[in-house]
Short mmCIF file of C-alpha atoms in Angstrom, two decimals:
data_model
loop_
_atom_site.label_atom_id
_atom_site.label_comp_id
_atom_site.label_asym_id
_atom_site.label_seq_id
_atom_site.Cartn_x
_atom_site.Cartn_y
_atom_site.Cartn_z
CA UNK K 30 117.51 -9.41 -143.17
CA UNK K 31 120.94 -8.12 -142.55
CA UNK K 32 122.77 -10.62 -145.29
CA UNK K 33 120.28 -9.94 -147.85
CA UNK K 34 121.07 -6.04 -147.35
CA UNK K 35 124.86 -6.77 -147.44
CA UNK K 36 124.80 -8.48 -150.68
CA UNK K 37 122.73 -6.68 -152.49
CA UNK K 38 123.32 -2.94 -151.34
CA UNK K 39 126.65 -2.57 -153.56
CA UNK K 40 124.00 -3.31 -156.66
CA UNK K 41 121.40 -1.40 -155.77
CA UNK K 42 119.00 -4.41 -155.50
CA UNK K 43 116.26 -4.54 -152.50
CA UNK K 44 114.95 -7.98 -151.47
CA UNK K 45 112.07 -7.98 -149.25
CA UNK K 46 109.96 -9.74 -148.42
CA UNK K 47 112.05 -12.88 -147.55
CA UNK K 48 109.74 -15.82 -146.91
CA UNK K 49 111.23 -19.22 -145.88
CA UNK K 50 108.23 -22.25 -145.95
CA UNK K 51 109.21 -25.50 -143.93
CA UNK K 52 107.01 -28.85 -143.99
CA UNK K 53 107.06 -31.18 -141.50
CA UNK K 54 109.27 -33.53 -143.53
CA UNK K 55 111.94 -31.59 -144.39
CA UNK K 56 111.02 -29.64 -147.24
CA UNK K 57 111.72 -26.28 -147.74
CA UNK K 58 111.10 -23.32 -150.11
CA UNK K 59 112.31 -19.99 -150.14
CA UNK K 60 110.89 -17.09 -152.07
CA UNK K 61 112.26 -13.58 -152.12
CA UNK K 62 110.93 -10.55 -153.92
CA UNK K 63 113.19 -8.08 -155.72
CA UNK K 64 113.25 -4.70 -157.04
CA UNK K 65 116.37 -3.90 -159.07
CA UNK K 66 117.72 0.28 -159.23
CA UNK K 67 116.01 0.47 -162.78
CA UNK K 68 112.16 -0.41 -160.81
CA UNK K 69 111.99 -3.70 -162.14
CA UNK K 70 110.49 -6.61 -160.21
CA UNK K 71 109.74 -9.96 -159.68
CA UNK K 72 110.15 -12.98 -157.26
CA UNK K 73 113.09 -15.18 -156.87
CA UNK K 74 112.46 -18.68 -155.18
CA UNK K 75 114.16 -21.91 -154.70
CA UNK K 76 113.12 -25.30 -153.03
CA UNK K 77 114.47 -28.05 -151.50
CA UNK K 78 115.44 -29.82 -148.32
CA UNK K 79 116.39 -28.82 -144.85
CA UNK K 80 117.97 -31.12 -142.24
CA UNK K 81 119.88 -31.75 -139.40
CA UNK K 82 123.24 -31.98 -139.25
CA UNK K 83 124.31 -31.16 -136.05
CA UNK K 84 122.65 -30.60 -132.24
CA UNK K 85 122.48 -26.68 -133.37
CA UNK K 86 123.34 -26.70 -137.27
CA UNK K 87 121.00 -27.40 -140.17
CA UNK K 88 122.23 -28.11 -143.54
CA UNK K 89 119.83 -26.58 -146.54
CA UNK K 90 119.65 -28.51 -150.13
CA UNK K 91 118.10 -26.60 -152.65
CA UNK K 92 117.90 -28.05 -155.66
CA UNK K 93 115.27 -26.19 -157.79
CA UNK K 94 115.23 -22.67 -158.66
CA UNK K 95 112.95 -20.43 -160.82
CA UNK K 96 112.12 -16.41 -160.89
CA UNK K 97 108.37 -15.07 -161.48
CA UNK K 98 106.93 -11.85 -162.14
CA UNK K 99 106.31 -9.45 -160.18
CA UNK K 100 102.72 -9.84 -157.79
CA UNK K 101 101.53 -9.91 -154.74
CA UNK K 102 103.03 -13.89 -154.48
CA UNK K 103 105.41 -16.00 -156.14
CA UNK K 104 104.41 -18.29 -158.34
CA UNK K 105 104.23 -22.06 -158.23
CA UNK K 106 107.42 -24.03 -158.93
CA UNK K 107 107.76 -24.95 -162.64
CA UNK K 108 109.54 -28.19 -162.51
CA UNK K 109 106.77 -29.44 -160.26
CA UNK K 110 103.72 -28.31 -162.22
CA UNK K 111 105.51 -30.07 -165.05
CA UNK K 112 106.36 -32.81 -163.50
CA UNK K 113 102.59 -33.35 -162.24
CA UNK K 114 101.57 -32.67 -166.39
CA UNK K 115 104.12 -34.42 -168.17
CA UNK K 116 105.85 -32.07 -169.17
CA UNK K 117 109.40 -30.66 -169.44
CA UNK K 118 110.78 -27.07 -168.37
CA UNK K 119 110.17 -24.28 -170.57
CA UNK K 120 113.85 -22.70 -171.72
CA UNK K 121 113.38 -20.02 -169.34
CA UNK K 122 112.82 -22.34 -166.56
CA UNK K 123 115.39 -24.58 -167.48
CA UNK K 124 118.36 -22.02 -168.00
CA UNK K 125 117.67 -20.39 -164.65
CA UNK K 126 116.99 -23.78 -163.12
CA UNK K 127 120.52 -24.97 -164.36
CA UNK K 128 122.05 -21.30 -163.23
CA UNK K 129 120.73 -21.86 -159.44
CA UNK K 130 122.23 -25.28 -159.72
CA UNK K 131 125.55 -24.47 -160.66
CA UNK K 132 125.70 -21.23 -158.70
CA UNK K 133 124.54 -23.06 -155.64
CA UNK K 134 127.69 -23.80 -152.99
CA UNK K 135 126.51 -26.25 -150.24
CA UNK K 136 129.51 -24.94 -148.26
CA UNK K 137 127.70 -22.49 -147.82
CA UNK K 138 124.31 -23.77 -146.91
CA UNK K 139 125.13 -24.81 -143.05
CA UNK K 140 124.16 -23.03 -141.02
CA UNK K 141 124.29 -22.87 -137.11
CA UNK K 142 121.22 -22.36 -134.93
CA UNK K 143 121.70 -19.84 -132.31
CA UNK K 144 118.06 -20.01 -131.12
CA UNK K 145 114.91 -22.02 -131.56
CA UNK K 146 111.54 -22.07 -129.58
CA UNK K 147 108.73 -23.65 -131.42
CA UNK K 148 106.23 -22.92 -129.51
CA UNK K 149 107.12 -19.30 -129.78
CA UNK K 150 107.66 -19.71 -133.62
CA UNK K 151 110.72 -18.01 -133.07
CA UNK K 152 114.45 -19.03 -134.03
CA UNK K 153 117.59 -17.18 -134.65
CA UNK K 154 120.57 -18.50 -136.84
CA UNK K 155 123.87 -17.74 -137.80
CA UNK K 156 124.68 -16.74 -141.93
CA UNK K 157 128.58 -17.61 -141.98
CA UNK K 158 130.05 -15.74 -145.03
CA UNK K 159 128.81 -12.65 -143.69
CA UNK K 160 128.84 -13.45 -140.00
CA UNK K 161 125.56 -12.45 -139.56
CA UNK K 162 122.76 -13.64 -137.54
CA UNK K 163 119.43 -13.81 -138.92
CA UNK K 164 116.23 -14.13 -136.82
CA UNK K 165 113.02 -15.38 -138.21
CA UNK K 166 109.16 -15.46 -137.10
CA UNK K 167 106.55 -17.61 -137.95
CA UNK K 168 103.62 -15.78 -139.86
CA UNK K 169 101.55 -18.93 -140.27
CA UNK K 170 101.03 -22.39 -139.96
CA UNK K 171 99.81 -24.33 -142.86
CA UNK K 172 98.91 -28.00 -143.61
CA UNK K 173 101.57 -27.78 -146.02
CA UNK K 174 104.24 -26.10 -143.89
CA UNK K 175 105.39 -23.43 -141.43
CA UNK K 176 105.84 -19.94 -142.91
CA UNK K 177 108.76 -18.07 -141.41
#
């Protein structure tokens, strides 16, 4: 994905694989695995909302965040494993859930839609502060969601 290599080439970091899963009401999570210069590893991943808000824009709302170790997949979100137990955030979770929060900027979360075809699983959109476009294929289809 072109904007992941732009931002994270001048550090040395390499993201991939980038893995975006929809549900058919909106929801949205986002998990992307790292490896920084030094060999280290692990998964980043948010989750949230996606919507609308144009004919050819949607508008993403993330609004938690949380990093796992490295494996062959992410793990589950900690703020909804707690939730479901009763229980609160581990420090860990909480700083870097409070980090994404603050460092997230929904000006930069719309994002226009240069191409979609569902059937295809296909769609193409536009990052803005890199100009880039960014095209994404479905890999699956879940009962909980479409994995792009």
């Amino acid at each position: 994905m072109p904007h992941m290599f732009n931002l994270s080439s001048p550090i040395g970091m390499r993201f991939k694989p980038v893995r975006y899963t929809i549900g058919a009401r909106g929801e949205i999570r986002s998990d992307v695995r790292f490896v920084t210069p030094g060999g280290f590893a692990g998964w980043l991943s948010a989750s949230g909302r996606v919507d609308a808000s144009g004919v050819d824009e949607v508008t993403l709302a993330f609004d938690s965040f949380w990093v796992g170790r490295d494996g062959a997949s992410p793990r589950d979100n900690p703020a909804r494993a707690g939730a479901e137990g009763g229980g609160a955030l581990g420090a860990m979770d909480a700083l870097v859930n409070g980090l994404g929060n603050a460092g997230f900027l929904p000006s930069f979360a719309r994002f226009p839609v240069r191409f979609f075809d569902e059937d295809a699983g296909v769609c193409v959109f536009q990052f803005p502060p890199l100009r880039s476009d960014v095209a994404a294929q479905r890999v699956s289809r879940t009962p909980s969601g479409t994995v792009f």
